[in-house]
Amino acid sequence: MDILTSLLSGFAVAVTPLNLALAVFGCFAGTLIGALPGLGPVNGVAILIPVAFAMNLEPSSALIMLSCIYYGCMYGGRISSIMLNIPGDEPAIMTTLDGYPMARQGQAAKALGISAVASFVGATFATLGLTFFAPLLAKAAIHFGPADYFALYVMAFATIGGVTGVNPFKTLLAAMIGLLLASVGLDPGTGTARFTFGSFHLYDGFDPIVAIVGLFAVSEIIMYFESHAVAGTGPAKLGRVLPKFREVFEGFTASIRGAVIGFICGVLPGAGASLGAFVSYSTEKQISDKHGTFGTGDPRGIAAPEAGNNAASGGALIPMLTLGVPGSGTTAVMLALLVSLNIQPGPLLFERQPDLVWGLIAALYLANVVLLVLNIPMVGLFTRLLSLPQWLLMPIVVMVSFIGIYSISHSTFDLFVMIGFGLLGYALRKFDISLVPVVLGLLLGADMENNLRRALSISGGDFSILLQSPIALVIYGFTALMLAFSFGIAMRRRPAVLDK
C-alpha cells in the first residue's frame, strides 16, 4: 500500500473529534507529568492506562492517547531540569548540564524555548522515520547481537569522561560507582542475592527513579541549606519570553545531529531515550565544544540531548510495532496494553490493522505541533518559577520529591533510599564529581551485564566473541577515537588535571 495514501487514511482516523481531543489531552497531561521530578513517561503512561480502560476506548484511540502522553512527558522532562536542576526523568539528565546554568544566568526562557524547538525537531524526525523507514530500520536492528550491544555500552561508559567535565578521571570514577550500584540485587544468572545485606527490599536493585530524585533533588536541597545565603540574592532575571531566531538557529544543526543519533538509538531495542540523549550530547560536545562552553550554559548542549531523547522516543515505537519488541520502558508498558487488547504487534500489524498503525503515526504528527504550540506560550509561565524566593521554592521541591516517590511504590523504604542517594550526591558534589555518570551507570549497568552474559552463553564462555562482530569492531574503533580525543582535550585545557 502506498505510504502517502496510508498516511492520509491515518489522518482521517486521527482528526476525529474524540481522537483529536485525546491527543490534546495526552500532550497537556504528559507535559505536566514529565515536569514533575520522579514520574516520567513510564509512570505517566502506566498511571493513565486505567483511564483508557475506564473510558472503554477503542484500541486506536487508547494508543493515540498514551502515545501523546509519552511524547508530552519527553517534552515536559526538560522543565524541572532547566528550572530546578532536577531531571523530570532519566533522559532529561543531560539537559541539566547546560540548561540549569542558563537559567541561573537569567536565560531560562531562552533555554526553555530552544529545548521546545529541539524537541519538536527530534520528535518530527522520528515520526518521519517511523513513517518511511520503519521496516528498513527494524531489519537493521535485528543484526545487532549481544556482543554489539555490549560494545555500545562500553562506548557509552568509555566516552563519558568527555561529557561532564574537564577531568575524565573523576567522571570515569563516577561511572564505576554507578556500575557498582547497578550490581545490587539478584544475580540474573544464578538468582543469588548480591550486596543486599539481607534486605528483601534490595532484591530488585535500586530503582533508578528513586536514585535520580535523591541524587539531584535531595542533594540540591542539602547544598542550598549549606549555602543559605543564596536566599538573599533575589530572583534571577527572566530575560526574553521567546528566544531570538538567531538563538534557535544556533542550536538547529545540533538538533538535527541529535535527532539522527537519538533516532538510531531509539530503534535499537532496549537502548532507549537515555542512551539517545547521552550519545547526542557526547557527540555534539566532541564536534562543537571548541572553547569549553559546554556545561556552562551552551544552547547546543540543550538542543542536542533534547532532540536526541525525543527522537529516541519516537524511534522506540518502531521495534514495538514492527517486531513486538519494546524499544524502551514506556513502549514496554504500551506493548502490555496492546496485548491486553488482543492486538499482537509484529510484522503483520501494518497489514492486519492499518487504521491502528497509521492513525497512531498521523496522531504523532499532530501531537508534535500541539506540543510546540502549547509549550512556547507557556515558557513565560515556567520562567516565573524562578521568581519564587528560595525559601518557598525549596519546600515545594521537597514535597514534590517525597510525594512523587511515595506515589510510585508506596514504600517508606524507597524514601530512605532516596535520602541515602541524596547524601551520596552531596558528597560527590563536594568533591566536584559529576552525578550524571553515576546515574548512567545505574541505568545501563544491568543491560550491559545481561548482554555480556548472553554473548558468553552463545560462545560457551569464550570472550573472543566480543571482538568477532564487524559491528562491534566498528563501535570499539569509534570508542577509541572519542576516548583519545576526550583525554587530549582535557589535557590541553587543564594541564594539571592529573593532580586533581
Short mmCIF file of C-alpha atoms in Angstrom, two decimals:
data_model
loop_
_atom_site.label_atom_id
_atom_site.label_comp_id
_atom_site.label_asym_id
_atom_site.label_seq_id
_atom_site.Cartn_x
_atom_site.Cartn_y
_atom_site.Cartn_z
CA MET A 1 0.00 0.00 0.00
CA ASP A 2 1.27 3.44 -0.90
CA ILE A 3 2.72 5.20 2.15
CA LEU A 4 1.13 8.58 1.46
CA THR A 5 -2.26 7.02 0.86
CA SER A 6 -1.96 5.11 4.10
CA LEU A 7 -0.90 8.26 5.93
CA LEU A 8 -3.90 10.16 4.61
CA SER A 9 -6.18 7.38 5.83
CA GLY A 10 -4.39 7.64 9.17
CA PHE A 11 -5.14 11.36 9.39
CA ALA A 12 -8.80 10.55 8.77
CA VAL A 13 -8.64 8.44 11.92
CA ALA A 14 -6.58 10.93 13.96
CA VAL A 15 -8.70 14.02 13.29
CA THR A 16 -11.97 12.53 14.52
CA PRO A 17 -13.24 14.70 17.40
CA LEU A 18 -12.60 12.01 20.04
CA ASN A 19 -9.09 11.14 18.91
CA LEU A 20 -8.13 14.78 18.45
CA ALA A 21 -9.37 15.60 21.96
CA LEU A 22 -7.48 12.62 23.37
CA ALA A 23 -4.31 13.75 21.60
CA VAL A 24 -4.54 17.27 23.05
CA PHE A 25 -5.32 15.88 26.49
CA GLY A 26 -2.40 13.46 26.26
CA CYS A 27 0.01 16.23 25.24
CA PHE A 28 -1.04 18.52 28.07
CA ALA A 29 -1.16 15.79 30.74
CA GLY A 30 2.14 14.36 29.55
CA THR A 31 3.85 17.74 29.78
CA LEU A 32 2.67 18.19 33.36
CA ILE A 33 3.65 14.65 34.35
CA GLY A 34 7.06 14.98 32.70
CA ALA A 35 7.72 18.21 34.58
CA LEU A 36 7.21 16.51 37.95
CA PRO A 37 10.50 15.10 39.27
CA GLY A 38 10.44 11.33 39.59
CA LEU A 39 7.41 10.45 37.49
CA GLY A 40 8.47 10.42 33.84
CA PRO A 41 6.88 8.76 30.81
CA VAL A 42 6.82 5.19 32.12
CA ASN A 43 4.82 6.11 35.19
CA GLY A 44 2.76 8.66 33.28
CA VAL A 45 1.62 6.07 30.75
CA ALA A 46 1.14 3.40 33.42
CA ILE A 47 -0.93 5.71 35.64
CA LEU A 48 -3.32 6.63 32.81
CA ILE A 49 -3.79 3.15 31.34
CA PRO A 50 -6.73 2.55 33.73
CA VAL A 51 -8.28 5.74 32.32
CA ALA A 52 -8.20 4.22 28.84
CA PHE A 53 -9.98 1.10 30.08
CA ALA A 54 -12.46 3.07 32.18
CA MET A 55 -13.45 5.14 29.13
CA ASN A 56 -13.92 1.96 27.03
CA LEU A 57 -11.74 3.44 24.31
CA GLU A 58 -11.13 1.71 21.02
CA PRO A 59 -7.58 0.33 20.67
CA SER A 60 -6.59 3.07 18.21
CA SER A 61 -7.94 5.81 20.50
CA ALA A 62 -6.25 4.34 23.58
CA LEU A 63 -2.92 4.03 21.75
CA ILE A 64 -3.18 7.61 20.44
CA MET A 65 -3.81 8.99 23.93
CA LEU A 66 -0.96 7.06 25.55
CA SER A 67 1.49 7.84 22.74
CA CYS A 68 0.72 11.55 23.08
CA ILE A 69 1.27 11.26 26.83
CA TYR A 70 4.60 9.61 26.02
CA TYR A 71 5.64 12.46 23.72
CA GLY A 72 4.34 15.05 26.20
CA CYS A 73 6.40 13.56 29.01
CA MET A 74 9.53 13.78 26.89
CA TYR A 75 8.79 17.48 26.30
CA GLY A 76 7.95 18.13 29.95
CA GLY A 77 11.03 16.44 31.37
CA ARG A 78 13.13 19.44 30.41
CA ILE A 79 11.18 21.90 32.57
CA SER A 80 12.38 20.85 36.02
CA SER A 81 15.82 20.06 34.56
CA ILE A 82 16.26 23.64 33.43
CA MET A 83 14.40 25.40 36.22
CA LEU A 84 15.44 23.38 39.27
CA ASN A 85 18.40 21.23 38.15
CA ILE A 86 16.19 18.19 38.85
CA PRO A 87 15.56 15.92 35.85
CA GLY A 88 11.92 15.01 35.36
CA ASP A 89 13.05 11.64 34.01
CA GLU A 90 16.23 9.80 33.04
CA PRO A 91 16.76 11.21 29.52
CA ALA A 92 16.43 14.78 30.84
CA ILE A 93 19.62 14.33 32.90
CA MET A 94 21.77 15.62 30.06
CA THR A 95 19.65 18.76 29.76
CA THR A 96 20.63 19.83 33.27
CA LEU A 97 24.28 20.23 32.26
CA ASP A 98 23.68 23.38 30.21
CA GLY A 99 20.00 24.13 30.88
CA TYR A 100 20.33 24.92 34.58
CA PRO A 101 23.42 27.16 34.15
CA MET A 102 21.49 29.14 31.51
CA ALA A 103 18.56 29.52 33.90
CA ARG A 104 20.84 30.81 36.66
CA GLN A 105 22.24 33.32 34.18
CA GLY A 106 18.77 34.78 33.63
CA GLN A 107 18.23 32.91 30.35
CA ALA A 108 15.58 30.43 31.47
CA ALA A 109 13.10 31.49 28.78
CA LYS A 110 15.76 31.14 26.13
CA ALA A 111 16.70 27.67 27.38
CA LEU A 112 13.09 26.50 27.51
CA GLY A 113 12.34 27.93 24.07
CA ILE A 114 15.38 26.28 22.49
CA SER A 115 14.56 22.97 24.16
CA ALA A 116 10.96 23.14 22.88
CA VAL A 117 12.12 23.73 19.30
CA ALA A 118 14.79 21.00 19.59
CA SER A 119 12.20 18.59 20.99
CA PHE A 120 9.94 19.39 18.03
CA VAL A 121 12.79 18.74 15.58
CA GLY A 122 13.70 15.44 17.21
CA ALA A 123 10.13 14.18 17.54
CA THR A 124 9.20 15.19 13.99
CA PHE A 125 12.30 13.50 12.59
CA ALA A 126 11.42 10.35 14.49
CA THR A 127 7.85 10.41 13.20
CA LEU A 128 9.12 10.81 9.64
CA GLY A 129 11.42 7.87 10.22
CA LEU A 130 8.54 5.86 11.61
CA THR A 131 6.55 6.69 8.50
CA PHE A 132 9.08 5.97 5.76
CA PHE A 133 11.85 3.81 7.17
CA ALA A 134 10.28 1.62 9.87
CA PRO A 135 10.66 -1.73 8.05
CA LEU A 136 14.23 -0.98 6.92
CA LEU A 137 15.46 0.26 10.29
CA ALA A 138 13.76 -2.57 12.14
CA LYS A 139 15.62 -5.07 9.94
CA ALA A 140 18.90 -3.28 10.63
CA ALA A 141 18.34 -3.52 14.38
CA ILE A 142 17.93 -7.28 14.08
CA HIS A 143 21.59 -7.57 13.12
CA PHE A 144 22.71 -6.23 16.49
CA GLY A 145 23.65 -9.18 18.65
CA PRO A 146 24.54 -9.26 22.36
CA ALA A 147 28.22 -8.59 21.63
CA ASP A 148 27.28 -5.50 19.63
CA TYR A 149 25.08 -4.16 22.41
CA PHE A 150 27.89 -4.75 24.90
CA ALA A 151 30.24 -2.77 22.66
CA LEU A 152 27.66 0.01 22.51
CA TYR A 153 27.53 0.25 26.30
CA VAL A 154 31.34 0.12 26.51
CA MET A 155 31.36 3.13 24.22
CA ALA A 156 28.87 4.91 26.46
CA PHE A 157 30.96 4.45 29.58
CA ALA A 158 34.36 4.87 27.96
CA THR A 159 33.45 8.23 26.47
CA ILE A 160 31.56 9.54 29.48
CA GLY A 161 34.69 11.31 30.69
CA GLY A 162 34.37 13.79 27.86
CA VAL A 163 30.79 14.70 28.67
CA THR A 164 30.53 16.13 32.13
CA GLY A 165 33.75 17.93 32.91
CA VAL A 166 37.39 18.61 32.15
CA ASN A 167 38.58 15.78 34.38
CA PRO A 168 37.76 12.46 32.68
CA PHE A 169 39.22 10.51 35.59
CA LYS A 170 36.61 11.78 38.05
CA THR A 171 33.77 11.10 35.65
CA LEU A 172 35.02 7.58 34.93
CA LEU A 173 35.20 7.03 38.69
CA ALA A 174 31.61 8.22 38.99
CA ALA A 175 30.59 5.83 36.22
CA MET A 176 32.24 2.94 38.10
CA ILE A 177 30.26 3.89 41.20
CA GLY A 178 27.11 3.75 39.10
CA LEU A 179 28.02 0.31 37.75
CA LEU A 180 28.66 -0.95 41.28
CA LEU A 181 25.25 0.32 42.37
CA ALA A 182 23.70 -1.40 39.35
CA SER A 183 25.06 -4.76 40.56
CA VAL A 184 22.94 -4.64 43.72
CA GLY A 185 20.11 -7.17 43.67
CA LEU A 186 19.58 -10.71 42.45
CA ASP A 187 22.17 -12.10 40.06
CA PRO A 188 20.32 -12.51 36.72
CA GLY A 189 22.11 -15.78 36.00
CA THR A 190 22.10 -17.62 39.33
CA GLY A 191 19.44 -15.79 41.34
CA THR A 192 21.93 -15.20 44.16
CA ALA A 193 21.48 -12.02 46.16
CA ARG A 194 24.33 -9.55 45.65
CA PHE A 195 25.15 -6.72 48.07
CA THR A 196 21.64 -6.74 49.55
CA PHE A 197 22.86 -7.17 53.18
CA GLY A 198 19.90 -9.40 53.88
CA SER A 199 17.29 -6.82 52.86
CA PHE A 200 14.49 -8.14 50.66
CA HIS A 201 13.81 -4.58 49.55
CA LEU A 202 17.06 -4.61 47.56
CA TYR A 203 16.41 -7.86 45.69
CA ASP A 204 15.24 -5.84 42.67
CA GLY A 205 18.14 -3.43 42.96
CA PHE A 206 17.88 0.33 43.25
CA ASP A 207 15.02 2.00 41.42
CA PRO A 208 16.64 4.49 39.00
CA ILE A 209 13.82 6.97 39.58
CA VAL A 210 14.44 6.94 43.33
CA ALA A 211 18.17 7.33 42.72
CA ILE A 212 17.69 10.25 40.34
CA VAL A 213 15.41 12.20 42.66
CA GLY A 214 17.76 11.55 45.57
CA LEU A 215 20.97 12.43 43.73
CA PHE A 216 19.61 15.60 42.20
CA ALA A 217 16.70 16.89 44.29
CA VAL A 218 17.82 15.94 47.81
CA SER A 219 21.46 16.86 47.21
CA GLU A 220 20.33 20.19 45.76
CA ILE A 221 18.34 20.86 48.91
CA ILE A 222 21.30 19.99 51.12
CA MET A 223 23.57 22.24 49.08
CA TYR A 224 21.02 25.02 49.46
CA PHE A 225 20.93 24.68 53.23
CA GLU A 226 24.71 24.67 53.33
CA SER A 227 24.91 27.89 51.37
CA HIS A 228 21.66 29.51 52.54
CA ALA A 229 22.96 32.91 51.52
CA VAL A 230 21.55 32.14 48.10
CA ALA A 231 18.14 33.10 49.51
CA GLY A 232 19.26 36.68 49.74
CA THR A 233 20.40 37.02 46.13
CA GLY A 234 16.90 37.80 44.85
CA PRO A 235 15.13 36.28 41.89
CA ALA A 236 17.01 35.64 38.69
CA LYS A 237 16.34 37.86 35.68
CA LEU A 238 13.79 36.22 33.44
CA GLY A 239 15.04 37.69 30.18
CA ARG A 240 13.03 37.31 26.96
CA VAL A 241 9.93 35.15 26.89
CA LEU A 242 10.82 33.78 23.45
CA PRO A 243 14.29 33.09 22.10
CA LYS A 244 15.51 35.10 19.14
CA PHE A 245 15.51 33.42 15.75
CA ARG A 246 19.30 33.57 15.70
CA GLU A 247 19.46 31.73 19.03
CA VAL A 248 17.18 28.98 17.73
CA PHE A 249 19.24 28.74 14.54
CA GLU A 250 22.45 28.37 16.55
CA GLY A 251 21.15 25.16 18.05
CA PHE A 252 19.40 23.94 14.90
CA THR A 253 22.32 21.97 13.47
CA ALA A 254 22.88 20.42 16.90
CA SER A 255 19.20 19.48 16.93
CA ILE A 256 19.49 17.79 13.54
CA ARG A 257 22.55 15.80 14.62
CA GLY A 258 20.92 14.90 17.92
CA ALA A 259 17.74 13.81 16.16
CA VAL A 260 19.61 11.44 13.84
CA ILE A 261 21.69 9.93 16.64
CA GLY A 262 18.77 9.68 19.04
CA PHE A 263 16.54 8.05 16.43
CA ILE A 264 19.13 5.36 15.74
CA CYS A 265 19.49 4.68 19.47
CA GLY A 266 15.72 4.55 19.86
CA VAL A 267 15.31 1.97 17.10
CA LEU A 268 17.72 -0.40 18.84
CA PRO A 269 15.54 -2.46 21.21
CA GLY A 270 16.46 -1.73 24.80
CA ALA A 271 18.71 1.26 24.12
CA GLY A 272 16.04 3.86 24.79
CA ALA A 273 15.95 7.63 25.18
CA SER A 274 18.56 7.74 27.96
CA LEU A 275 21.28 6.44 25.66
CA GLY A 276 19.99 8.62 22.83
CA ALA A 277 20.27 11.77 24.94
CA PHE A 278 23.70 10.82 26.24
CA VAL A 279 25.25 9.92 22.87
CA SER A 280 23.73 13.02 21.26
CA TYR A 281 25.23 15.28 23.91
CA SER A 282 28.56 13.47 23.87
CA THR A 283 28.87 13.66 20.09
CA GLU A 284 27.85 17.30 19.96
CA LYS A 285 30.39 18.15 22.64
CA GLN A 286 33.16 16.45 20.70
CA ILE A 287 32.15 18.24 17.49
CA SER A 288 31.21 21.73 18.67
CA ASP A 289 32.83 22.44 22.03
CA LYS A 290 35.84 24.31 20.71
CA HIS A 291 36.01 26.82 23.55
CA GLY A 292 34.95 24.75 26.56
CA THR A 293 31.49 26.32 26.82
CA PHE A 294 29.56 23.08 27.25
CA GLY A 295 28.44 22.64 30.85
CA THR A 296 28.37 26.40 31.44
CA GLY A 297 25.18 27.24 29.53
CA ASP A 298 25.74 26.47 25.85
CA PRO A 299 22.48 26.37 23.83
CA ARG A 300 23.84 23.48 21.75
CA GLY A 301 24.19 21.50 24.98
CA ILE A 302 20.41 21.79 25.35
CA ALA A 303 19.42 21.30 21.72
CA ALA A 304 21.38 18.09 21.13
CA PRO A 305 20.12 15.96 24.05
CA GLU A 306 16.56 17.31 23.79
CA ALA A 307 16.39 16.41 20.11
CA GLY A 308 18.12 13.12 20.88
CA ASN A 309 15.77 11.96 23.63
CA ASN A 310 12.63 12.94 21.72
CA ALA A 311 13.86 11.27 18.54
CA ALA A 312 14.74 8.15 20.55
CA SER A 313 11.23 8.11 21.99
CA GLY A 314 9.72 8.05 18.52
CA GLY A 315 12.28 5.55 17.31
CA ALA A 316 11.44 3.22 20.19
CA LEU A 317 7.97 2.77 18.68
CA ILE A 318 9.46 1.09 15.61
CA PRO A 319 10.63 -2.19 17.21
CA MET A 320 7.44 -2.28 19.27
CA LEU A 321 5.14 -2.01 16.26
CA THR A 322 7.15 -3.97 13.68
CA LEU A 323 8.83 -6.61 15.84
CA GLY A 324 6.77 -6.72 19.01
CA VAL A 325 9.93 -5.88 20.96
CA PRO A 326 9.75 -2.79 23.19
CA GLY A 327 12.42 -0.22 22.46
CA SER A 328 12.12 1.41 25.89
CA GLY A 329 10.45 1.02 29.25
CA THR A 330 7.49 3.14 28.17
CA THR A 331 6.91 1.18 24.97
CA ALA A 332 7.03 -1.98 27.10
CA VAL A 333 4.05 -0.60 29.05
CA MET A 334 2.31 0.26 25.78
CA LEU A 335 3.05 -3.23 24.47
CA ALA A 336 1.35 -4.68 27.53
CA LEU A 337 -1.68 -2.52 26.75
CA LEU A 338 -1.87 -3.80 23.18
CA VAL A 339 -1.56 -7.41 24.27
CA SER A 340 -4.31 -6.90 26.83
CA LEU A 341 -6.48 -5.57 23.98
CA ASN A 342 -5.77 -8.76 21.97
CA ILE A 343 -3.56 -6.92 19.50
CA GLN A 344 -0.28 -8.60 18.62
CA PRO A 345 2.37 -6.15 17.38
CA GLY A 346 4.70 -7.52 14.73
CA PRO A 347 5.48 -7.51 11.01
CA LEU A 348 1.86 -8.28 10.09
CA LEU A 349 0.37 -5.44 12.14
CA PHE A 350 0.66 -2.96 9.24
CA GLU A 351 -1.36 -5.33 7.03
CA ARG A 352 -3.94 -6.59 9.50
CA GLN A 353 -4.72 -3.33 11.34
CA PRO A 354 -3.56 -0.44 9.15
CA ASP A 355 -6.02 2.01 10.71
CA LEU A 356 -4.45 1.45 14.13
CA VAL A 357 -0.87 1.95 12.94
CA TRP A 358 -1.39 4.82 10.53
CA GLY A 359 -3.85 6.53 12.85
CA LEU A 360 -1.15 6.47 15.52
CA ILE A 361 1.51 7.83 13.15
CA ALA A 362 -0.78 10.64 11.98
CA ALA A 363 -1.65 11.49 15.60
CA LEU A 364 2.06 11.82 16.39
CA TYR A 365 2.45 14.47 13.67
CA LEU A 366 -0.44 16.37 15.24
CA ALA A 367 0.98 15.86 18.74
CA ASN A 368 4.30 17.46 17.76
CA VAL A 369 2.52 20.59 16.54
CA VAL A 370 0.22 20.69 19.59
CA LEU A 371 3.19 20.34 21.96
CA LEU A 372 5.11 23.13 20.26
CA VAL A 373 2.06 25.41 20.31
CA LEU A 374 1.40 24.58 23.97
CA ASN A 375 4.98 24.86 25.18
CA ILE A 376 6.13 28.11 23.54
CA PRO A 377 3.39 30.29 25.10
CA MET A 378 3.89 28.52 28.44
CA VAL A 379 7.59 29.45 28.54
CA GLY A 380 6.71 32.66 30.38
CA LEU A 381 4.76 30.70 32.96
CA PHE A 382 7.61 28.29 33.55
CA THR A 383 10.17 31.06 33.90
CA ARG A 384 8.05 32.68 36.61
CA LEU A 385 9.09 29.78 38.81
CA LEU A 386 12.48 31.44 39.14
CA SER A 387 10.84 34.49 40.67
CA LEU A 388 9.77 32.44 43.69
CA PRO A 389 12.03 33.02 46.69
CA GLN A 390 14.29 30.11 47.50
CA TRP A 391 12.81 29.67 50.97
CA LEU A 392 9.45 28.98 49.32
CA LEU A 393 10.69 27.01 46.32
CA MET A 394 12.80 24.51 48.26
CA PRO A 395 9.96 23.21 50.48
CA ILE A 396 7.91 22.71 47.31
CA VAL A 397 10.77 20.70 45.81
CA VAL A 398 10.94 18.58 48.97
CA MET A 399 7.20 17.99 48.95
CA VAL A 400 7.04 17.07 45.25
CA SER A 401 10.06 14.77 45.57
CA PHE A 402 8.72 12.82 48.53
CA ILE A 403 5.15 12.66 47.27
CA GLY A 404 6.30 11.66 43.79
CA ILE A 405 8.46 8.79 45.03
CA TYR A 406 5.91 7.55 47.54
CA SER A 407 3.12 7.64 44.96
CA ILE A 408 5.11 5.31 42.70
CA SER A 409 5.89 2.49 45.15
CA HIS A 410 4.03 3.36 48.38
CA SER A 411 7.17 2.26 50.17
CA THR A 412 8.78 4.16 53.02
CA PHE A 413 11.95 2.19 52.32
CA ASP A 414 12.27 3.98 48.97
CA LEU A 415 12.08 7.30 50.81
CA PHE A 416 15.08 6.31 52.94
CA VAL A 417 16.91 5.12 49.81
CA MET A 418 16.20 8.48 48.21
CA ILE A 419 17.67 10.27 51.21
CA GLY A 420 20.71 7.98 51.07
CA PHE A 421 21.29 8.82 47.43
CA GLY A 422 20.87 12.47 48.33
CA LEU A 423 23.72 12.21 50.85
CA LEU A 424 25.83 10.37 48.25
CA GLY A 425 25.10 13.09 45.72
CA TYR A 426 26.05 15.78 48.23
CA ALA A 427 29.37 14.06 48.96
CA LEU A 428 30.19 13.66 45.27
CA ARG A 429 29.34 17.28 44.53
CA LYS A 430 31.64 18.40 47.34
CA PHE A 431 34.48 16.62 45.52
CA ASP A 432 33.43 18.15 42.18
CA ILE A 433 32.39 14.75 40.83
CA SER A 434 29.50 14.86 38.38
CA LEU A 435 26.33 12.98 39.27
CA VAL A 436 25.40 12.20 35.67
CA PRO A 437 27.84 9.27 35.22
CA VAL A 438 26.55 7.69 38.45
CA VAL A 439 23.00 7.71 37.14
CA LEU A 440 24.02 6.46 33.71
CA GLY A 441 25.98 3.62 35.28
CA LEU A 442 22.98 2.69 37.36
CA LEU A 443 20.67 2.88 34.34
CA LEU A 444 22.77 1.00 31.81
CA GLY A 445 24.71 -1.37 34.05
CA ALA A 446 22.10 -4.14 34.15
CA ASP A 447 21.62 -4.14 30.37
CA MET A 448 25.38 -4.17 29.85
CA GLU A 449 25.74 -7.18 32.17
CA ASN A 450 22.84 -9.04 30.55
CA ASN A 451 24.25 -8.60 27.05
CA LEU A 452 27.66 -9.75 28.23
CA ARG A 453 26.08 -12.87 29.74
CA ARG A 454 24.14 -13.60 26.53
CA ALA A 455 27.27 -13.22 24.41
CA LEU A 456 29.28 -15.55 26.66
CA SER A 457 26.43 -18.07 26.72
CA ILE A 458 26.47 -18.18 22.93
CA SER A 459 30.25 -18.66 22.81
CA GLY A 460 30.46 -21.09 25.73
CA GLY A 461 32.45 -18.64 27.82
CA ASP A 462 34.85 -17.57 25.08
CA PHE A 463 35.48 -13.82 25.46
CA SER A 464 36.76 -13.57 21.89
CA ILE A 465 33.12 -13.38 20.74
CA LEU A 466 33.16 -9.76 21.88
CA LEU A 467 35.64 -8.98 19.08
CA GLN A 468 34.29 -11.18 16.31
CA SER A 469 31.44 -8.99 15.11
CA PRO A 470 32.26 -6.32 12.48
CA ILE A 471 29.64 -4.05 14.05
CA ALA A 472 31.30 -4.37 17.47
CA LEU A 473 34.75 -3.69 15.98
CA VAL A 474 33.49 -0.51 14.35
CA ILE A 475 31.99 0.61 17.67
CA TYR A 476 35.22 -0.17 19.53
CA GLY A 477 37.23 1.79 16.96
CA PHE A 478 34.91 4.77 17.30
CA THR A 479 35.18 4.46 21.09
CA ALA A 480 38.96 4.56 20.98
CA LEU A 481 38.94 7.68 18.82
CA MET A 482 36.46 9.50 21.05
CA LEU A 483 38.30 8.47 24.21
CA ALA A 484 41.66 9.67 22.87
CA PHE A 485 40.10 12.92 21.73
CA SER A 486 38.43 13.41 25.12
CA PHE A 487 41.64 12.96 27.11
CA GLY A 488 43.54 15.12 24.63
CA ILE A 489 41.08 17.97 25.10
CA ALA A 490 41.18 17.55 28.88
CA MET A 491 44.96 17.71 28.99
CA ARG A 492 45.05 20.74 26.76
CA ARG A 493 42.51 22.66 28.84
CA ARG A 494 43.85 21.73 32.23
CA PRO A 495 47.45 20.52 32.26
CA ALA A 496 47.19 19.85 35.98
CA VAL A 497 44.18 17.53 35.60
CA LEU A 498 46.27 14.58 36.75
CA ASP A 499 46.99 16.34 40.01
CA LYS A 500 43.33 16.88 40.89
#
